[in-house]
Short mmCIF file of C-alpha atoms in Angstrom, two decimals:
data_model
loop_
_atom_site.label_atom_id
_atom_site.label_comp_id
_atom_site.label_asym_id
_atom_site.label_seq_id
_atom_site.Cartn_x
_atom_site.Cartn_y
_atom_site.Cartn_z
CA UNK O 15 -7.58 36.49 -7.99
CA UNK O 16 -8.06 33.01 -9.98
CA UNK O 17 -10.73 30.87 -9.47
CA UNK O 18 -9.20 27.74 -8.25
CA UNK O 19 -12.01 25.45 -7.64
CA UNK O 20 -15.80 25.44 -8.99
CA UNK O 21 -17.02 26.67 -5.65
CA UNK O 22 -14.85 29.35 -5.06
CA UNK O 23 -15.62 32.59 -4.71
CA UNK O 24 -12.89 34.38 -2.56
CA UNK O 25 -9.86 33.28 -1.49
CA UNK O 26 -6.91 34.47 1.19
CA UNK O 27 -3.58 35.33 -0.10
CA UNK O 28 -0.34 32.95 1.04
CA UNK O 29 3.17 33.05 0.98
CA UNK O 30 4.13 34.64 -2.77
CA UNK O 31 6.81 32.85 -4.08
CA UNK O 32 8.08 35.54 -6.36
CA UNK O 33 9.12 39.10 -5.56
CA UNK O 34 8.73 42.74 -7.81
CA UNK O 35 11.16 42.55 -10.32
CA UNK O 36 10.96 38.65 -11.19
CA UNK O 37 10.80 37.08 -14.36
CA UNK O 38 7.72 34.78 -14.46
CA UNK O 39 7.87 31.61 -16.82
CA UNK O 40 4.78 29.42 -18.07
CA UNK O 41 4.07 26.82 -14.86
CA UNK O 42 5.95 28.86 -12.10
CA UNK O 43 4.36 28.76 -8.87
CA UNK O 44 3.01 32.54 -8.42
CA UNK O 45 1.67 32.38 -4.66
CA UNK O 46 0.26 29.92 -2.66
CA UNK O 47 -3.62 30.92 -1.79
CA UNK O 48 -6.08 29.57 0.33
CA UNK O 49 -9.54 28.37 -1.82
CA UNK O 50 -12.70 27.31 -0.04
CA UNK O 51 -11.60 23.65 -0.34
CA UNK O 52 -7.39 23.70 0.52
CA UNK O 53 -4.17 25.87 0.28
CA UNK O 54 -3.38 25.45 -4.06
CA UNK O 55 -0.43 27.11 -5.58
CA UNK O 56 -0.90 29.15 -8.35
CA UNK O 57 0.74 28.49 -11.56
CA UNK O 58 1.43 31.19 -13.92
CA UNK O 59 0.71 30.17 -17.51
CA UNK O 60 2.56 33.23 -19.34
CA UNK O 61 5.72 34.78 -19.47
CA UNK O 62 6.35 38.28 -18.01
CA UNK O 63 7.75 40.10 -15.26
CA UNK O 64 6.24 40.84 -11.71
CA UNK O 65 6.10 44.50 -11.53
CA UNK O 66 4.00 45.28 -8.25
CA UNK O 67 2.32 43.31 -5.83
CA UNK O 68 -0.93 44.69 -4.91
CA UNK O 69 -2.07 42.38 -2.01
CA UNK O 70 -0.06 41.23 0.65
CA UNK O 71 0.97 37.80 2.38
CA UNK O 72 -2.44 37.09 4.82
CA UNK O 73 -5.08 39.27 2.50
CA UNK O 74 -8.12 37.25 3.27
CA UNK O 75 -11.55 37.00 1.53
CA UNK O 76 -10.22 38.40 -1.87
CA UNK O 77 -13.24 37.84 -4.14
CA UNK O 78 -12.34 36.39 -7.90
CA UNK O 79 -11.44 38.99 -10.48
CA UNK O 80 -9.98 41.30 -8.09
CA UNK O 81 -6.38 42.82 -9.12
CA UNK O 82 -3.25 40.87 -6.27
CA UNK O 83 -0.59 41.94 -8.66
CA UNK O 84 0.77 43.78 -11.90
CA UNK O 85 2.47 42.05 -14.58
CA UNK O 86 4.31 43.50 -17.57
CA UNK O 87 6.26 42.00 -20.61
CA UNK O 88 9.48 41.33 -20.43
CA UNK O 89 11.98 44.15 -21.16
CA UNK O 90 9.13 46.63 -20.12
CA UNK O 91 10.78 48.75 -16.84
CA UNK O 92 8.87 47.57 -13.55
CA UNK O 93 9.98 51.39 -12.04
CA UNK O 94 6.54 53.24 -12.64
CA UNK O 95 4.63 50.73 -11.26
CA UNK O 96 6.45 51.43 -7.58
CA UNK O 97 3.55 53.58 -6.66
CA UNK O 98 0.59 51.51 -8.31
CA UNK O 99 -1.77 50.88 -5.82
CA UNK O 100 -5.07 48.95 -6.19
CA UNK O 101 -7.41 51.82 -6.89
CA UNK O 102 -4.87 52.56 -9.80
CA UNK O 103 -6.24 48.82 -11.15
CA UNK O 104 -9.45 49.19 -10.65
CA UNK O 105 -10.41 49.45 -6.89
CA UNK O 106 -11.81 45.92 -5.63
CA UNK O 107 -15.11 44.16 -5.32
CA UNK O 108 -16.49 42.91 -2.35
CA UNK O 109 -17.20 38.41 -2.33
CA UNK O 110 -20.49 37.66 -2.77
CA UNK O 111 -22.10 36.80 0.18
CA UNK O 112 -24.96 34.69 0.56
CA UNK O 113 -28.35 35.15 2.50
CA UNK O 114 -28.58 33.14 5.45
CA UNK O 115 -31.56 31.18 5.52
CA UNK O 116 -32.61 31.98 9.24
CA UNK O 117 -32.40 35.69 8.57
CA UNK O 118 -35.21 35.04 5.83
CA UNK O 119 -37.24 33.23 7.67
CA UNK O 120 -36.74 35.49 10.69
CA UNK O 121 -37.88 38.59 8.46
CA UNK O 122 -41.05 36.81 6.97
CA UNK O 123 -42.64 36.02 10.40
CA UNK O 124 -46.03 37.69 11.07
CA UNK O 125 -46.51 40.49 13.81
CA UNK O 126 -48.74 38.35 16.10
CA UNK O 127 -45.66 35.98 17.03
CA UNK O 128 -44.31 38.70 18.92
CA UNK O 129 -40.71 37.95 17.76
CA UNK O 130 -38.47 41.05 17.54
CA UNK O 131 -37.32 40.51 14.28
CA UNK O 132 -40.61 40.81 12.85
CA UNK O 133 -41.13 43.70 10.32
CA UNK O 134 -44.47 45.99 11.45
CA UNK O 135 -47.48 44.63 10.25
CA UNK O 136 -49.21 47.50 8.09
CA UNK O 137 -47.99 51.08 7.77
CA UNK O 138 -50.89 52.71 9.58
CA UNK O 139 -49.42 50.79 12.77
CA UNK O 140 -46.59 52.49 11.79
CA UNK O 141 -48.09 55.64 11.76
CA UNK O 142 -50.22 55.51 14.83
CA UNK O 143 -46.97 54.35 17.24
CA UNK O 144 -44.90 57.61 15.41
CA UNK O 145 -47.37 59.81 16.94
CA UNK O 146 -47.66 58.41 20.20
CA UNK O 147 -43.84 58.55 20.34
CA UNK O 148 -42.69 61.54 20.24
CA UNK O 149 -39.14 59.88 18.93
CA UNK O 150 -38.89 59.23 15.08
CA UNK O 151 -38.78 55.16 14.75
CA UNK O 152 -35.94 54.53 12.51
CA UNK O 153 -37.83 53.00 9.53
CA UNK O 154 -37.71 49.59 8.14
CA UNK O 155 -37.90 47.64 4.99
CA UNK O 156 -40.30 46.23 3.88
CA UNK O 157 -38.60 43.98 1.45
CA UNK O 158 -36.40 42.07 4.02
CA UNK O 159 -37.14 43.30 7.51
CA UNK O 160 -33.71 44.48 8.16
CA UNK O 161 -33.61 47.59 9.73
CA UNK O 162 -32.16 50.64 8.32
CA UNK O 163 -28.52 51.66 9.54
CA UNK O 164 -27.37 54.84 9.80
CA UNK O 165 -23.92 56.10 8.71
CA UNK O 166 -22.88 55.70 12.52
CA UNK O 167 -23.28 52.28 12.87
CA UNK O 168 -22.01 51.21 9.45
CA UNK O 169 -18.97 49.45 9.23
CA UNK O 170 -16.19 51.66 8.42
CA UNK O 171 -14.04 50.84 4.84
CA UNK O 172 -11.36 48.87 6.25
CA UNK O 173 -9.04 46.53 4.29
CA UNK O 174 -9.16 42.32 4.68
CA UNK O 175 -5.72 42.16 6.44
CA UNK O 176 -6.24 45.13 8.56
CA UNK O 177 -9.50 43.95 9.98
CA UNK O 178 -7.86 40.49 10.33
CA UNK O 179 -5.36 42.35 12.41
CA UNK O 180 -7.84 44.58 14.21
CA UNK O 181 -9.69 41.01 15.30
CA UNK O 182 -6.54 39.14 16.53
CA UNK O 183 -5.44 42.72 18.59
CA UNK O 184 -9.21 43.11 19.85
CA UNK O 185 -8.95 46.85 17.97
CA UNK O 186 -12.53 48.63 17.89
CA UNK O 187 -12.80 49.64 14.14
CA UNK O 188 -15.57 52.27 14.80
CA UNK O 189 -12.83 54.13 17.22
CA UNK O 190 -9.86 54.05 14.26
CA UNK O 191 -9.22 56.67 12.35
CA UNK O 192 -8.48 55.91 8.11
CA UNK O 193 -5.93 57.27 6.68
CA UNK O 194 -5.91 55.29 3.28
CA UNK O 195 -7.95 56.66 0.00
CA UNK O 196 -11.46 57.47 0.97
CA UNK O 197 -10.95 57.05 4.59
CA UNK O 198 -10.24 53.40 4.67
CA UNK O 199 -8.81 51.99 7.51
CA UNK O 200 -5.17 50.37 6.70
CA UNK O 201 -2.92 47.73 8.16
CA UNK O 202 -0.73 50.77 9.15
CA UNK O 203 -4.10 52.30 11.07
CA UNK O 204 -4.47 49.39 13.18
CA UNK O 205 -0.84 49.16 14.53
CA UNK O 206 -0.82 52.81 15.43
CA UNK O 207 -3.86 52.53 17.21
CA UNK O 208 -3.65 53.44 20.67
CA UNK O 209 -7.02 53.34 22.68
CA UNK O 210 -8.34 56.32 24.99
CA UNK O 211 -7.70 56.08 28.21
CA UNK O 212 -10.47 54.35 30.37
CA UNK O 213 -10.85 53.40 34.26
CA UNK O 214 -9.29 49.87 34.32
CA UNK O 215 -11.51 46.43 35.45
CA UNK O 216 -10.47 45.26 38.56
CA UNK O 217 -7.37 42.88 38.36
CA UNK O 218 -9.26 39.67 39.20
CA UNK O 219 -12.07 40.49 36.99
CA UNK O 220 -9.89 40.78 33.70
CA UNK O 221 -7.62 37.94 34.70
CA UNK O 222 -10.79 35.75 34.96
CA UNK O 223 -11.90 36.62 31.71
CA UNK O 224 -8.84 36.83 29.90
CA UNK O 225 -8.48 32.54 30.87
CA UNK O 226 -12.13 31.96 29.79
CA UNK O 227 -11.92 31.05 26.47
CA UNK O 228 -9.85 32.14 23.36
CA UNK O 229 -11.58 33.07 19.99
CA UNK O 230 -9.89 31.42 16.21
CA UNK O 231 -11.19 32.83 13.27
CA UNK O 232 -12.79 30.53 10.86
CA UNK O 233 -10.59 29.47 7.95
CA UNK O 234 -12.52 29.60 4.31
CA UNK O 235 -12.11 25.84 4.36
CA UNK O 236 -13.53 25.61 7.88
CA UNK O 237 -16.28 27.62 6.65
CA UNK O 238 -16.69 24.99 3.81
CA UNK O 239 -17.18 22.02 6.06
CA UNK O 240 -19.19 23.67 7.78
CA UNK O 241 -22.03 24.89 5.41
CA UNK O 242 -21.47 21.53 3.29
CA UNK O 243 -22.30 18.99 6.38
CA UNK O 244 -24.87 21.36 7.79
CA UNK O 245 -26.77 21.34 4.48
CA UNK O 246 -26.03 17.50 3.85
CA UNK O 247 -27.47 16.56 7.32
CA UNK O 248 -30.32 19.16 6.95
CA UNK O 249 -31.51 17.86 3.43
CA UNK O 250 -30.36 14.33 3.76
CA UNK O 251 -32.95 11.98 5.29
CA UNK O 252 -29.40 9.84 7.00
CA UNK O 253 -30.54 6.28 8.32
CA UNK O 254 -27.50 4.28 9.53
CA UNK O 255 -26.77 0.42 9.38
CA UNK O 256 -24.09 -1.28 11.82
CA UNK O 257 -22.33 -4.96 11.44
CA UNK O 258 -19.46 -6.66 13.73
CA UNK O 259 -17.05 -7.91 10.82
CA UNK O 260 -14.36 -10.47 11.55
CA UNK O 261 -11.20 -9.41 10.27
CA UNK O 262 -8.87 -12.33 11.76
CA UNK O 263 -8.23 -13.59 8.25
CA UNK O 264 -8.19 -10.22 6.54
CA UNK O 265 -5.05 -10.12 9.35
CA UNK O 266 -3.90 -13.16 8.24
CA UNK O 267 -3.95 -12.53 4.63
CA UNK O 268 -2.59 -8.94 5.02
CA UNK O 269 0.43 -10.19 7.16
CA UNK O 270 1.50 -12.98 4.14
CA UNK O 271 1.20 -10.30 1.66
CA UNK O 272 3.51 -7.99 3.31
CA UNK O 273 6.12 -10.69 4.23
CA UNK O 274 6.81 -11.58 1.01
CA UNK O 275 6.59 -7.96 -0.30
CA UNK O 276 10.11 -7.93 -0.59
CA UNK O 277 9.47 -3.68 1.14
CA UNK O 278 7.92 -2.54 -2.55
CA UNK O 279 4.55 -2.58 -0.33
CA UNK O 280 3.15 -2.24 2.85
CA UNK O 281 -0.95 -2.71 2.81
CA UNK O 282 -3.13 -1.38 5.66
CA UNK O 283 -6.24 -2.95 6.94
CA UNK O 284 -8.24 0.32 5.23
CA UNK O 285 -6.28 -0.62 1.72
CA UNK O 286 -8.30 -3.79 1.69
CA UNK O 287 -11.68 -2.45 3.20
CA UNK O 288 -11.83 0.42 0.51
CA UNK O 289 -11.60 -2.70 -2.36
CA UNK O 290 -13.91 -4.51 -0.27
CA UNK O 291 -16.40 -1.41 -0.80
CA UNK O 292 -15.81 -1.49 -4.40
CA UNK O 293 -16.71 -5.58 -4.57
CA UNK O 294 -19.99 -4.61 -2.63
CA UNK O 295 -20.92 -1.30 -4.82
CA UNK O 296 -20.70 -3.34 -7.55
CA UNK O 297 -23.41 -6.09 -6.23
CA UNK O 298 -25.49 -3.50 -5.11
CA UNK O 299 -25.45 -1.01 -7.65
CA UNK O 300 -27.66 1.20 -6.42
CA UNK O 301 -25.53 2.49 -3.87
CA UNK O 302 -23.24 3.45 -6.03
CA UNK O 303 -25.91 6.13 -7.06
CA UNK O 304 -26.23 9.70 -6.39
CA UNK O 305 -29.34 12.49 -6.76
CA UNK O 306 -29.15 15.28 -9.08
CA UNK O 307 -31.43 18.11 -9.26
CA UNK O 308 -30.52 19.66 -13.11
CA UNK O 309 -32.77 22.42 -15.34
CA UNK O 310 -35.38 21.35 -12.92
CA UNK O 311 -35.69 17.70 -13.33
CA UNK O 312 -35.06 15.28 -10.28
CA UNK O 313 -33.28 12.05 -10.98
CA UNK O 314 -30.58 9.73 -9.84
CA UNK O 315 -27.56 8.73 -11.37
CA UNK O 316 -25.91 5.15 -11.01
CA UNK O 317 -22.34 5.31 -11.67
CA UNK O 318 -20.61 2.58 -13.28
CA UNK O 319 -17.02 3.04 -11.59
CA UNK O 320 -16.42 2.71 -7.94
CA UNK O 321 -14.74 6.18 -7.12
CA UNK O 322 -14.42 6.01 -3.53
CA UNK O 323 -13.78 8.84 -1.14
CA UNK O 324 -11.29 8.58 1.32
CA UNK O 325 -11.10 10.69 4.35
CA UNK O 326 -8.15 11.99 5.59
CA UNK O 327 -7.60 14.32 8.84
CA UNK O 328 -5.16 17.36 7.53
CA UNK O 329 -4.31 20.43 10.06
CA UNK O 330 -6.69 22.89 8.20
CA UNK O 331 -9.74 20.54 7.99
CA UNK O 332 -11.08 17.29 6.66
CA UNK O 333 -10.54 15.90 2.77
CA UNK O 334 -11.92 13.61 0.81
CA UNK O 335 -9.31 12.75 -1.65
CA UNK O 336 -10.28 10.30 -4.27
CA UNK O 337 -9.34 6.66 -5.32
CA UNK O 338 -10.86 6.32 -8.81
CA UNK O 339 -11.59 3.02 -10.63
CA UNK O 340 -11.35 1.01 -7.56
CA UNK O 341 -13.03 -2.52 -8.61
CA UNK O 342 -10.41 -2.28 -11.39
CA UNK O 343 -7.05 -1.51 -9.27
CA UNK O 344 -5.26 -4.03 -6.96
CA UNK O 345 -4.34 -3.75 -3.39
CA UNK O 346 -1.17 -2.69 -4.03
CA UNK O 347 -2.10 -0.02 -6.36
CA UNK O 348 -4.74 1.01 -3.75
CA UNK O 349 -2.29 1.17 -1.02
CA UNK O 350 0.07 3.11 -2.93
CA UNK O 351 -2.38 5.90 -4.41
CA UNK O 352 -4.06 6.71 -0.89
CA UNK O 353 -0.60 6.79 0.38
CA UNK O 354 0.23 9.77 -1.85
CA UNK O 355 -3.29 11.27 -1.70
CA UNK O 356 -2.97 11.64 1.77
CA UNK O 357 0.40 13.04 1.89
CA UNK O 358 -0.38 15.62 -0.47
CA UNK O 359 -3.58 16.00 1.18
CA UNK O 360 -1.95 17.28 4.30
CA UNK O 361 0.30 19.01 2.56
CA UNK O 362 -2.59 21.12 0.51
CA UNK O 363 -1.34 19.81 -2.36
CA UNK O 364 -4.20 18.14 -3.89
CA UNK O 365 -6.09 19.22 -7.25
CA UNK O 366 -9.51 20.22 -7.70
CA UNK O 367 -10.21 17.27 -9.78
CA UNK O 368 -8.87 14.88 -7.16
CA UNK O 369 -11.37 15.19 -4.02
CA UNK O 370 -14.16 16.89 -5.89
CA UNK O 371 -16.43 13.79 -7.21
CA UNK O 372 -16.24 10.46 -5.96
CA UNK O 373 -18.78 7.73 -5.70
CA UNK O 374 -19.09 6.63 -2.08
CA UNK O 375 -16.68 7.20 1.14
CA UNK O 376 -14.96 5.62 3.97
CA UNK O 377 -13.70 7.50 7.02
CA UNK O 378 -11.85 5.24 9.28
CA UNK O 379 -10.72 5.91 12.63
CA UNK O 380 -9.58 2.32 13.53
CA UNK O 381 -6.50 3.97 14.60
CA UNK O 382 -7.78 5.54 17.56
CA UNK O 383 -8.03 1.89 20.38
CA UNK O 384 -10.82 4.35 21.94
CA UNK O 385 -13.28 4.73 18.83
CA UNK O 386 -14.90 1.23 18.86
CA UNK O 387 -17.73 2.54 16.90
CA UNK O 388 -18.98 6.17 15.30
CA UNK O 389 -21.75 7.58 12.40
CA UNK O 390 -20.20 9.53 9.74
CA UNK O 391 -22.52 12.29 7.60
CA UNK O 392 -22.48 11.54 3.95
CA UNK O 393 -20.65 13.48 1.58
CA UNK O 394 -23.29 14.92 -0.96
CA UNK O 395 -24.20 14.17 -3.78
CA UNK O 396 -23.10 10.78 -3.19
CA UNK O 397 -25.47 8.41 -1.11
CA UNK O 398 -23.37 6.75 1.36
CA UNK O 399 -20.39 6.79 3.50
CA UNK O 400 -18.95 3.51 5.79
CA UNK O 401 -17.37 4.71 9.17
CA UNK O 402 -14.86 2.23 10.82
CA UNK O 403 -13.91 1.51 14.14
CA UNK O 404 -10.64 -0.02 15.71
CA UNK O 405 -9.84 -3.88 15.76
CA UNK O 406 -10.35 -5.25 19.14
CA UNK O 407 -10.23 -9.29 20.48
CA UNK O 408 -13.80 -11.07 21.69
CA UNK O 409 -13.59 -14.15 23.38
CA UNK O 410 -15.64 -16.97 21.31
CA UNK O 411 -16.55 -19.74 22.64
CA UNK O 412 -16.35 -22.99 20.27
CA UNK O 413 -17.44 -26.32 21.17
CA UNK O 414 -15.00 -29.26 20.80
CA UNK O 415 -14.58 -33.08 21.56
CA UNK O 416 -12.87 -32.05 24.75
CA UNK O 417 -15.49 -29.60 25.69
CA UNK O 418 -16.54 -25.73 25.76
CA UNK O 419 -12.96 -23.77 24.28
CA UNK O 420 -12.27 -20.16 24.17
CA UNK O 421 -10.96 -18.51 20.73
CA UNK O 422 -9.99 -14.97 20.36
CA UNK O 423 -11.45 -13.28 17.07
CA UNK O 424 -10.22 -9.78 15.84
CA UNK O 425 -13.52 -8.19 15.08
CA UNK O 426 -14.27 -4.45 14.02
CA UNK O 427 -17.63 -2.31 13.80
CA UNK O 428 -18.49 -0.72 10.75
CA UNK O 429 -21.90 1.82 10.21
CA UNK O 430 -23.33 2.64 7.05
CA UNK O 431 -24.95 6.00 6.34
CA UNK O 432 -27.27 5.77 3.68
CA UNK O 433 -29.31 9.07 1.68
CA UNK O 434 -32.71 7.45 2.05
CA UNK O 435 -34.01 9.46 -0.99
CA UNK O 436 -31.50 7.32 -2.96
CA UNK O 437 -31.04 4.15 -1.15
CA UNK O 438 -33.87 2.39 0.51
CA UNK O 439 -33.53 0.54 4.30
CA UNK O 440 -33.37 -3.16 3.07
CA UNK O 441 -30.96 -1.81 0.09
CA UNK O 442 -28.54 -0.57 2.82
CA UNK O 443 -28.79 -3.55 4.60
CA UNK O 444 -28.09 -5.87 1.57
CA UNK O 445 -25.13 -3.55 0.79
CA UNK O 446 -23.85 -4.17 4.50
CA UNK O 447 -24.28 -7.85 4.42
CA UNK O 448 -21.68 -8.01 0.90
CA UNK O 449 -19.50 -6.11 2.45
CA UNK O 450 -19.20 -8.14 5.43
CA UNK O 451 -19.38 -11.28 3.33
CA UNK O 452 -16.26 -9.96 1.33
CA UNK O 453 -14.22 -8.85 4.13
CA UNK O 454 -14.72 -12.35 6.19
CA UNK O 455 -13.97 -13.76 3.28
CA UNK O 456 -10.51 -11.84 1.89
CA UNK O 457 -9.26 -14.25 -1.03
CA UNK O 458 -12.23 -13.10 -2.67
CA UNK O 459 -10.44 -9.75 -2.95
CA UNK O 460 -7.66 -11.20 -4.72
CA UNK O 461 -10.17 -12.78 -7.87
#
């Protein structure tokens, strides 16, 4: 299993694209797998032959390094490898998990708070409640808390697909019986599986609870988003800054532009607010920042390029797929690169390099009439992100020779969120107000 992205340390197995027996050339697409950040194929980069496959189409949570196929030279005769299995390449290694931070604090909390994750507080309390008992008290350690399982209520070996399976079919994997090496449970287990026979809820009961709510696994990308906006709202102080823009001659301006386009171009409204964020980045510098934490030194770094992040809604999850060198591209340019970004976005076609990074974001969900307004969580390490709302019409009164006259303005709502250990409150402000100056002003965009 490669590692396809910085961050990744597992991965789930797609669609191979090659079968046993296949001759493999430098750049062919290998199998499609599933990283912590999108679905990447994986290019081969040697020549050879594809002699066994070792894990299957839906494998999840493979951890890096561990053998999903065999490959030989060409010429060499794929036959003996029929009956390689994984053990034969070295067994597997389970991901590397990480220790939630709750459990840890949950473990270190002292006796008197009467919480029942609390380890005992000395050992001759220990001692004393063993006699009075006359039940041994399974013992418990010291180092995290965690109590000591016994081989009865340990997991049972079981293979990533099969538990995958056993989860969809509701399968109890303490009740199945392995048959693989070592008593692991196989795919082959689970199907076979037929579960002793037990007096049956009553009909209303089950029905009831079978339309109460359905359970979908967590995808590694889900997973991803999950940890990385928990962690940036938990460690970044967000304070958030809101402006009514008027964009009735951004309209203007993008409706001349794309009647004399000749159809080489069609610019959105969010093609000229992303250049719009690059003007204002690069009048208020700092931020366009972001804060680093390296060989234990604290410091933050002002980039010199506006990079800017732009979401995009796919079907497995939110990216960030990046427009790089902004204050130096022109609309068309802009329109045309997040036009391809996103489609290869949703297609889970992007590269590592192009949505890890950026300099500053803008999630826009002007398309929805409903969203008039909304506060987006910034996208660490960067220091800022500008959610959009949709366009609506406000009635503005003007006063003329003839009297009190009614105007309609196309206005939209945008808030800044701003890492307030990087940008200070009248800094996000200022940024705010060249944004809106820029955007209310559109033939600026065009210098």
């Amino acid at each position: 299993m490669p590692a396809l992205s910085p961050t990744m340390t597992a991965g789930n197995i797609g669609t191979w694209q090659k079968k046993a027996g296949d001759t493999i050339s430098p750049g062919d697409v290998l199998v499609e797998i599933e990283t912590d950040k999108a679905q990447m194929d994986f290019e081969f980069q040697e020549e050879g032959v594809l002699a066994k496959i070792l894990k299957d189409s839906g494998e999840k949570d493979v951890a890096v390094g561990n053998p999903i196929a065999v490959m030989i030279e060409e010429g060499e005769d794929p036959a003996p490898f029929e009956s390689f299995t994984l053990e034969d390449a070295g067994g597997e290694k389970a991901p590397p998990k990480e220790a939630p931070k709750e459990e840890a604090s949950e473990s270190s909390e002292p006796p008197e708070t009467g919480a029942e994750t609390s380890p005992p507080a000395t050992k001759e309390d220990s001692k004393s409640e063993s006699k009075s008992d006359s039940k041994p008290a399974a013992l418990e350690s010291e180092s995290t808390g965690g109590r000591l399982q016994t081989s009865l209520d340990r997991e049972p070996k079981i293979s990533p697909l099969a538990k995958a399976l056993a989860l969809e079919r509701g399968v109890p994997i303490k009740e199945v019986k392995g048959t693989g090496a070592g008593g692991r449970i196989t795919k082959e287990d689970i199907e076979k599986f037929k579960p002793a026979s037990a007096p049956a809820p009553p009909a209303a009961a089950a029905s009831a609870a079978g339309a109460a709510y359905e359970d979908t696994p967590a995808s590694s990308m889900r997973k991803t988003i999950a940890n990385r906006l928990t962690q940036s709202f938990n460690q970044n102080p967000h304070y958030f800054v809101s402006a009514t823009l008027s964009v009735s001659k951004l309209l203007k301006l993008r409706q001349a532009l794309n009647a004399s386009a000749d159809g080489k171009y069609k610019l959105s409204v969010n093609d000229f607010l992303v250049k719009a964020c690059a003007v204002a980045l690069l009048k208020v510098p700092a931020v366009n920042s972001s804060w680093r934490e390296k060989d234990g030194s604290v410091f933050i770094r002002q980039h010199n390029t506006a990079d800017i992040s732009v979401a995009v809604a796919t079907p497995i999850g939110l990216m960030t797929p990046i427009v790089k060198g902004v204050e130096g591209l022109g609309l068309e340019k802009i329109s045309s690169q997040i036009k391809d970004l996103g489609k290869r976005a949703r297609d889970g076609k992007l590269k590592p390099e192009e949505y890890q990074g950026g300099t500053f974001t803008i999630s826009n969900m002007g398309m929805n009439a409903a969203v008039e307004r909304f506060t987006a969580v910034i996208n660490p390490p960067q220091a800022g992100i500008l959610a959009v709302g949709t366009t609506k019409k406000v009635a503005m009164p003007q006063e003329t020779e003839e009297g009190t006259q009614v105007e309609w303005d196309d206005q939209i709502v945008v808030t800044g969120s701003f890492d307030h250990k990087v940008v200070d409150g009248a800094v996000g402000g200022e940024w705010i107000r060249e944004f809106k100056k820029v955007v209310e002003n559109p033939l600026d965009l065009l210098l």
